[in-house]
Amino acid sequence: MKALVETVNLTKHFPIKRDQIVHAVDNVTLTVHEKEIVGLVGESGSGKSTLGKTILGLHNKTSGQVLYDGTMLPQKYRARDFLSSARKMQMIFQDPYSSLNPRMTVGEIIGEALKLHTNLNNQTIRDRVTFWLERVGLHADHASRYPHEFSGGQRQRIGIARALILEPEFVVCDEPISALDVSVQAQVVNLLDELKKSMGLTLLFIAHDLSMVRYVSDRMAVMYLGSLVEVGASNEVFFDPQHPYTQMLVSSNPEPDPRRERNRPPTPVRGEITSPINIQPGCRFASRCPKVMEVCRDTTPELITLKNVAPGKDLRQVACHLYD
Ligand code: SF4
């Protein structure tokens, strides 16, 4: 499969005070292939959203590269870079309440990208807005209403229509369902899945719900404190996690069958994600890891490809000294 988006040692640091740096994303090398969905999982504060925004140029890179279809994207985006990349790459934002301008009608919000990036006349833009409203399960007459008149699920559909109206190839979905009720989450995920199949989209699907990511994505990348710790086929990572952090995430994932959930041994999640400020060498998960060894405290594990993968299974990458 052809690589569409590649990050090479992508790093994003935020200086906060003198001598204090937040390591939001550190040395992330990840490939998203054409028409693939890669799920990015991890606890809050692990750098998932920052990685998605840095790929799209919404944050300047501290170092490293992003390649789109083999072409290196600018280190720092200027207005004209956004104009050229917006038709290929888009983002669906996490919060359907704050990501829509309350002073604009839904029609203006969805049609804005066409006004900025095409020479279409007003009537054609209105027709395209109507088409996309219906495509995401809303009605044509919703175009004249304002965002506050809609429920959370409907607003997220508006956000999806706004992102897809330019028919991009690559979309970063930044926790698109986390602010929604469980019943609405399934509708939005099914809509994204259907649009992905019909439009041949490539998605980076960011979420902290492991079972949802397994359902949605082809491959899964697990992130901890700014670094990737495990990458592999979604089902294989979910049912046979190798990294102690992924094992912890999987074991704390609720079991949908209430009887099996009751009988499941308790698996307390140890500790909390540590501070991303001025991170020292060594494994970032060492303070929480039940398998920590001496070497973990001062040597940072590299993301390596496991060699002993069973026949028929996909390649698995893990960053842990247990597999050195
Ligand atoms: Fe645990 Fe060491 Fe592996 Fe880190 S490198 S996950 S501390 S065993």
mmCIF file of N, CA, C and O in Angstrom, residues 149-209:
data_model
loop_
_atom_site.group_PDB
_atom_site.id
_atom_site.type_symbol
_atom_site.label_atom_id
_atom_site.label_comp_id
_atom_site.label_asym_id
_atom_site.label_seq_id
_atom_site.Cartn_x
_atom_site.Cartn_y
_atom_site.Cartn_z
ATOM 1 N N GLU A 149 -28.964 25.787 17.798
ATOM 2 C CA GLU A 149 -30.270 25.131 17.639
ATOM 3 C C GLU A 149 -30.141 23.620 17.459
ATOM 4 O O GLU A 149 -31.133 22.939 17.268
ATOM 5 N N PHE A 150 -28.901 23.102 17.503
ATOM 6 C CA PHE A 150 -28.690 21.678 17.219
ATOM 7 C C PHE A 150 -28.154 20.930 18.438
ATOM 8 O O PHE A 150 -27.520 21.522 19.312
ATOM 9 N N SER A 151 -28.383 19.612 18.435
ATOM 10 C CA SER A 151 -27.831 18.761 19.499
ATOM 11 C C SER A 151 -26.344 18.514 19.211
ATOM 12 O O SER A 151 -25.842 18.835 18.128
ATOM 13 N N GLY A 152 -25.651 17.883 20.181
ATOM 14 C CA GLY A 152 -24.220 17.609 20.019
ATOM 15 C C GLY A 152 -23.938 16.736 18.799
ATOM 16 O O GLY A 152 -23.018 17.001 18.028
ATOM 17 N N GLY A 153 -24.752 15.688 18.627
ATOM 18 C CA GLY A 153 -24.535 14.784 17.493
ATOM 19 C C GLY A 153 -24.752 15.495 16.166
ATOM 20 O O GLY A 153 -23.997 15.300 15.206
ATOM 21 N N GLN A 154 -25.778 16.359 16.120
ATOM 22 C CA GLN A 154 -26.050 17.114 14.874
ATOM 23 C C GLN A 154 -24.912 18.093 14.582
ATOM 24 O O GLN A 154 -24.503 18.258 13.447
ATOM 25 N N ARG A 155 -24.388 18.717 15.649
ATOM 26 C CA ARG A 155 -23.273 19.658 15.444
ATOM 27 C C ARG A 155 -22.050 18.926 14.916
ATOM 28 O O ARG A 155 -21.316 19.456 14.090
ATOM 29 N N GLN A 156 -21.822 17.704 15.429
ATOM 30 C CA GLN A 156 -20.654 16.981 14.927
ATOM 31 C C GLN A 156 -20.855 16.621 13.459
ATOM 32 O O GLN A 156 -19.911 16.629 12.676
ATOM 33 N N ARG A 157 -22.104 16.362 13.049
ATOM 34 C CA ARG A 157 -22.384 16.109 11.625
ATOM 35 C C ARG A 157 -22.088 17.367 10.798
ATOM 36 O O ARG A 157 -21.581 17.288 9.684
ATOM 37 N N ILE A 158 -22.405 18.533 11.373
ATOM 38 C CA ILE A 158 -22.089 19.792 10.665
ATOM 39 C C ILE A 158 -20.569 19.922 10.513
ATOM 40 O O ILE A 158 -20.064 20.278 9.445
ATOM 41 N N GLY A 159 -19.842 19.573 11.592
ATOM 42 C CA GLY A 159 -18.369 19.624 11.541
ATOM 43 C C GLY A 159 -17.815 18.672 10.488
ATOM 44 O O GLY A 159 -16.843 18.987 9.795
ATOM 45 N N ILE A 160 -18.445 17.512 10.356
ATOM 46 C CA ILE A 160 -17.992 16.526 9.357
ATOM 47 C C ILE A 160 -18.263 17.071 7.948
ATOM 48 O O ILE A 160 -17.403 17.002 7.068
ATOM 49 N N ALA A 161 -19.454 17.642 7.751
ATOM 50 C CA ALA A 161 -19.779 18.203 6.428
ATOM 51 C C ALA A 161 -18.806 19.336 6.080
ATOM 52 O O ALA A 161 -18.336 19.440 4.949
ATOM 53 N N ARG A 162 -18.481 20.173 7.075
ATOM 54 C CA ARG A 162 -17.546 21.279 6.830
ATOM 55 C C ARG A 162 -16.163 20.752 6.419
ATOM 56 O O ARG A 162 -15.522 21.296 5.526
ATOM 57 N N ALA A 163 -15.731 19.651 7.076
ATOM 58 C CA ALA A 163 -14.397 19.115 6.758
ATOM 59 C C ALA A 163 -14.375 18.425 5.397
ATOM 60 O O ALA A 163 -13.354 18.433 4.721
ATOM 61 N N LEU A 164 -15.507 17.823 5.002
ATOM 62 C CA LEU A 164 -15.476 16.978 3.798
ATOM 63 C C LEU A 164 -15.957 17.680 2.535
ATOM 64 O O LEU A 164 -15.827 17.129 1.445
ATOM 65 N N ILE A 165 -16.498 18.890 2.654
ATOM 66 C CA ILE A 165 -17.084 19.527 1.472
ATOM 67 C C ILE A 165 -16.026 19.803 0.389
ATOM 68 O O ILE A 165 -16.327 19.828 -0.794
ATOM 69 N N LEU A 166 -14.749 19.960 0.802
ATOM 70 C CA LEU A 166 -13.689 20.156 -0.197
ATOM 71 C C LEU A 166 -13.188 18.823 -0.760
ATOM 72 O O LEU A 166 -12.267 18.801 -1.563
ATOM 73 N N GLU A 167 -13.778 17.722 -0.285
ATOM 74 C CA GLU A 167 -13.391 16.367 -0.710
ATOM 75 C C GLU A 167 -11.886 16.135 -0.538
ATOM 76 O O GLU A 167 -11.161 15.862 -1.504
ATOM 77 N N PRO A 168 -11.414 16.257 0.725
ATOM 78 C CA PRO A 168 -9.983 16.037 0.981
ATOM 79 C C PRO A 168 -9.642 14.551 0.872
ATOM 80 O O PRO A 168 -10.532 13.700 0.864
ATOM 81 N N GLU A 169 -8.324 14.282 0.825
ATOM 82 C CA GLU A 169 -7.894 12.873 0.789
ATOM 83 C C GLU A 169 -7.611 12.363 2.199
ATOM 84 O O GLU A 169 -7.792 11.197 2.486
ATOM 85 N N PHE A 170 -7.130 13.285 3.058
ATOM 86 C CA PHE A 170 -6.690 12.879 4.388
ATOM 87 C C PHE A 170 -7.402 13.728 5.443
ATOM 88 O O PHE A 170 -7.453 14.947 5.321
ATOM 89 N N VAL A 171 -7.976 13.065 6.455
ATOM 90 C CA VAL A 171 -8.692 13.801 7.498
ATOM 91 C C VAL A 171 -8.193 13.342 8.873
ATOM 92 O O VAL A 171 -8.099 12.139 9.139
ATOM 93 N N VAL A 172 -7.872 14.315 9.719
ATOM 94 C CA VAL A 172 -7.559 14.006 11.116
ATOM 95 C C VAL A 172 -8.860 14.164 11.897
ATOM 96 O O VAL A 172 -9.457 15.246 11.911
ATOM 97 N N CYS A 173 -9.314 13.079 12.507
ATOM 98 C CA CYS A 173 -10.534 13.124 13.325
ATOM 99 C C CYS A 173 -10.079 13.182 14.779
ATOM 100 O O CYS A 173 -9.636 12.168 15.333
ATOM 101 N N ASP A 174 -10.150 14.364 15.386
ATOM 102 C CA ASP A 174 -9.614 14.545 16.738
ATOM 103 C C ASP A 174 -10.703 14.268 17.775
ATOM 104 O O ASP A 174 -11.469 15.150 18.112
ATOM 105 N N GLU A 175 -10.731 13.067 18.277
ATOM 106 C CA GLU A 175 -11.729 12.634 19.262
ATOM 107 C C GLU A 175 -13.125 13.099 18.842
ATOM 108 O O GLU A 175 -13.801 13.807 19.608
ATOM 109 N N PRO A 176 -13.587 12.731 17.661
ATOM 110 C CA PRO A 176 -14.847 13.292 17.157
ATOM 111 C C PRO A 176 -16.074 12.828 17.925
ATOM 112 O O PRO A 176 -17.147 13.390 17.758
ATOM 113 N N ILE A 177 -15.913 11.820 18.790
ATOM 114 C CA ILE A 177 -17.101 11.294 19.475
ATOM 115 C C ILE A 177 -17.037 11.461 20.985
ATOM 116 O O ILE A 177 -18.009 11.152 21.665
ATOM 117 N N SER A 178 -15.920 11.973 21.511
ATOM 118 C CA SER A 178 -15.768 11.939 22.970
ATOM 119 C C SER A 178 -16.743 12.877 23.681
ATOM 120 O O SER A 178 -17.064 12.658 24.841
ATOM 121 N N ALA A 179 -17.240 13.918 22.989
ATOM 122 C CA ALA A 179 -18.156 14.845 23.660
ATOM 123 C C ALA A 179 -19.622 14.440 23.454
ATOM 124 O O ALA A 179 -20.524 15.168 23.838
ATOM 125 N N LEU A 180 -19.852 13.267 22.854
ATOM 126 C CA LEU A 180 -21.225 12.875 22.504
ATOM 127 C C LEU A 180 -21.742 11.773 23.417
ATOM 128 O O LEU A 180 -20.967 11.001 23.990
ATOM 129 N N ASP A 181 -23.085 11.663 23.505
ATOM 130 C CA ASP A 181 -23.703 10.546 24.238
ATOM 131 C C ASP A 181 -23.331 9.239 23.555
ATOM 132 O O ASP A 181 -23.129 9.205 22.332
ATOM 133 N N VAL A 182 -23.331 8.150 24.341
ATOM 134 C CA VAL A 182 -22.925 6.849 23.786
ATOM 135 C C VAL A 182 -23.812 6.466 22.594
ATOM 136 O O VAL A 182 -23.333 5.960 21.578
ATOM 137 N N SER A 183 -25.125 6.743 22.705
ATOM 138 C CA SER A 183 -26.034 6.336 21.623
ATOM 139 C C SER A 183 -25.713 7.098 20.327
ATOM 140 O O SER A 183 -25.854 6.568 19.234
ATOM 141 N N VAL A 184 -25.262 8.340 20.463
ATOM 142 C CA VAL A 184 -24.962 9.162 19.289
ATOM 143 C C VAL A 184 -23.577 8.818 18.728
ATOM 144 O O VAL A 184 -23.324 8.937 17.536
ATOM 145 N N GLN A 185 -22.682 8.350 19.628
ATOM 146 C CA GLN A 185 -21.318 8.005 19.181
ATOM 147 C C GLN A 185 -21.362 6.985 18.053
ATOM 148 O O GLN A 185 -20.667 7.129 17.043
ATOM 149 N N ALA A 186 -22.198 5.945 18.230
ATOM 150 C CA ALA A 186 -22.249 4.882 17.217
ATOM 151 C C ALA A 186 -22.731 5.444 15.878
ATOM 152 O O ALA A 186 -22.205 5.080 14.819
ATOM 153 N N GLN A 187 -23.704 6.371 15.909
ATOM 154 C CA GLN A 187 -24.208 6.958 14.652
ATOM 155 C C GLN A 187 -23.099 7.721 13.935
ATOM 156 O O GLN A 187 -22.944 7.602 12.723
ATOM 157 N N VAL A 188 -22.324 8.510 14.692
ATOM 158 C CA VAL A 188 -21.272 9.319 14.068
ATOM 159 C C VAL A 188 -20.165 8.408 13.525
ATOM 160 O O VAL A 188 -19.646 8.624 12.425
ATOM 161 N N VAL A 189 -19.816 7.362 14.298
ATOM 162 C CA VAL A 189 -18.772 6.435 13.825
ATOM 163 C C VAL A 189 -19.242 5.726 12.551
ATOM 164 O O VAL A 189 -18.474 5.585 11.587
ATOM 165 N N ASN A 190 -20.489 5.283 12.522
ATOM 166 C CA ASN A 190 -21.001 4.607 11.319
ATOM 167 C C ASN A 190 -21.016 5.555 10.120
ATOM 168 O O ASN A 190 -20.717 5.154 9.002
ATOM 169 N N LEU A 191 -21.353 6.835 10.377
ATOM 170 C CA LEU A 191 -21.341 7.822 9.294
ATOM 171 C C LEU A 191 -19.921 7.992 8.748
ATOM 172 O O LEU A 191 -19.708 7.984 7.523
ATOM 173 N N LEU A 192 -18.946 8.115 9.651
ATOM 174 C CA LEU A 192 -17.556 8.269 9.204
ATOM 175 C C LEU A 192 -17.103 7.046 8.409
ATOM 176 O O LEU A 192 -16.430 7.163 7.383
ATOM 177 N N ASP A 193 -17.501 5.869 8.882
ATOM 178 C CA ASP A 193 -17.110 4.621 8.208
ATOM 179 C C ASP A 193 -17.707 4.574 6.800
ATOM 180 O O ASP A 193 -17.022 4.246 5.827
ATOM 181 N N GLU A 194 -18.967 4.986 6.706
ATOM 182 C CA GLU A 194 -19.643 4.953 5.397
ATOM 183 C C GLU A 194 -19.006 5.973 4.439
ATOM 184 O O GLU A 194 -18.739 5.683 3.274
ATOM 185 N N LEU A 195 -18.684 7.186 4.954
ATOM 186 C CA LEU A 195 -18.056 8.209 4.123
ATOM 187 C C LEU A 195 -16.653 7.787 3.712
ATOM 188 O O LEU A 195 -16.218 8.032 2.589
ATOM 189 N N LYS A 196 -15.958 7.115 4.630
ATOM 190 C CA LYS A 196 -14.605 6.655 4.315
ATOM 191 C C LYS A 196 -14.655 5.670 3.138
ATOM 192 O O LYS A 196 -13.866 5.745 2.195
ATOM 193 N N LYS A 197 -15.627 4.743 3.205
ATOM 194 C CA LYS A 197 -15.716 3.743 2.134
ATOM 195 C C LYS A 197 -16.135 4.382 0.818
ATOM 196 O O LYS A 197 -15.565 4.093 -0.229
ATOM 197 N N SER A 198 -17.131 5.281 0.857
ATOM 198 C CA SER A 198 -17.636 5.827 -0.400
ATOM 199 C C SER A 198 -16.677 6.856 -1.010
ATOM 200 O O SER A 198 -16.612 7.002 -2.217
ATOM 201 N N MET A 199 -15.893 7.569 -0.173
ATOM 202 C CA MET A 199 -15.004 8.608 -0.715
ATOM 203 C C MET A 199 -13.544 8.152 -0.804
ATOM 204 O O MET A 199 -12.700 8.885 -1.306
ATOM 205 N N GLY A 200 -13.244 6.952 -0.268
ATOM 206 C CA GLY A 200 -11.860 6.470 -0.277
ATOM 207 C C GLY A 200 -10.958 7.330 0.591
ATOM 208 O O GLY A 200 -9.807 7.596 0.259
ATOM 209 N N LEU A 201 -11.491 7.785 1.744
ATOM 210 C CA LEU A 201 -10.722 8.677 2.614
ATOM 211 C C LEU A 201 -9.616 7.937 3.358
ATOM 212 O O LEU A 201 -9.712 6.734 3.606
ATOM 213 N N THR A 202 -8.596 8.679 3.727
ATOM 214 C CA THR A 202 -7.559 8.185 4.629
ATOM 215 C C THR A 202 -7.729 8.955 5.932
ATOM 216 O O THR A 202 -7.843 10.184 5.899
ATOM 217 N N LEU A 203 -7.797 8.230 7.054
ATOM 218 C CA LEU A 203 -8.102 8.915 8.317
ATOM 219 C C LEU A 203 -7.062 8.629 9.395
ATOM 220 O O LEU A 203 -6.576 7.496 9.511
ATOM 221 N N LEU A 204 -6.766 9.663 10.182
ATOM 222 C CA LEU A 204 -6.074 9.463 11.451
ATOM 223 C C LEU A 204 -7.143 9.689 12.512
ATOM 224 O O LEU A 204 -7.623 10.812 12.684
ATOM 225 N N PHE A 205 -7.564 8.612 13.172
ATOM 226 C CA PHE A 205 -8.709 8.658 14.094
ATOM 227 C C PHE A 205 -8.177 8.674 15.522
ATOM 228 O O PHE A 205 -7.669 7.677 16.024
ATOM 229 N N ILE A 206 -8.294 9.846 16.167
ATOM 230 C CA ILE A 206 -7.754 9.998 17.521
ATOM 231 C C ILE A 206 -8.858 9.736 18.538
ATOM 232 O O ILE A 206 -9.963 10.288 18.422
ATOM 233 N N ALA A 207 -8.581 8.899 19.525
ATOM 234 C CA ALA A 207 -9.587 8.611 20.548
ATOM 235 C C ALA A 207 -8.905 7.998 21.755
ATOM 236 O O ALA A 207 -7.771 7.533 21.671
ATOM 237 N N HIS A 208 -9.613 8.003 22.899
ATOM 238 C CA HIS A 208 -9.038 7.276 24.035
ATOM 239 C C HIS A 208 -9.827 6.005 24.322
ATOM 240 O O HIS A 208 -9.446 5.224 25.178
ATOM 241 N N ASP A 209 -10.931 5.777 23.584
ATOM 242 C CA ASP A 209 -11.738 4.573 23.762
ATOM 243 C C ASP A 209 -11.153 3.468 22.873
ATOM 244 O O ASP A 209 -11.337 3.450 21.655
#
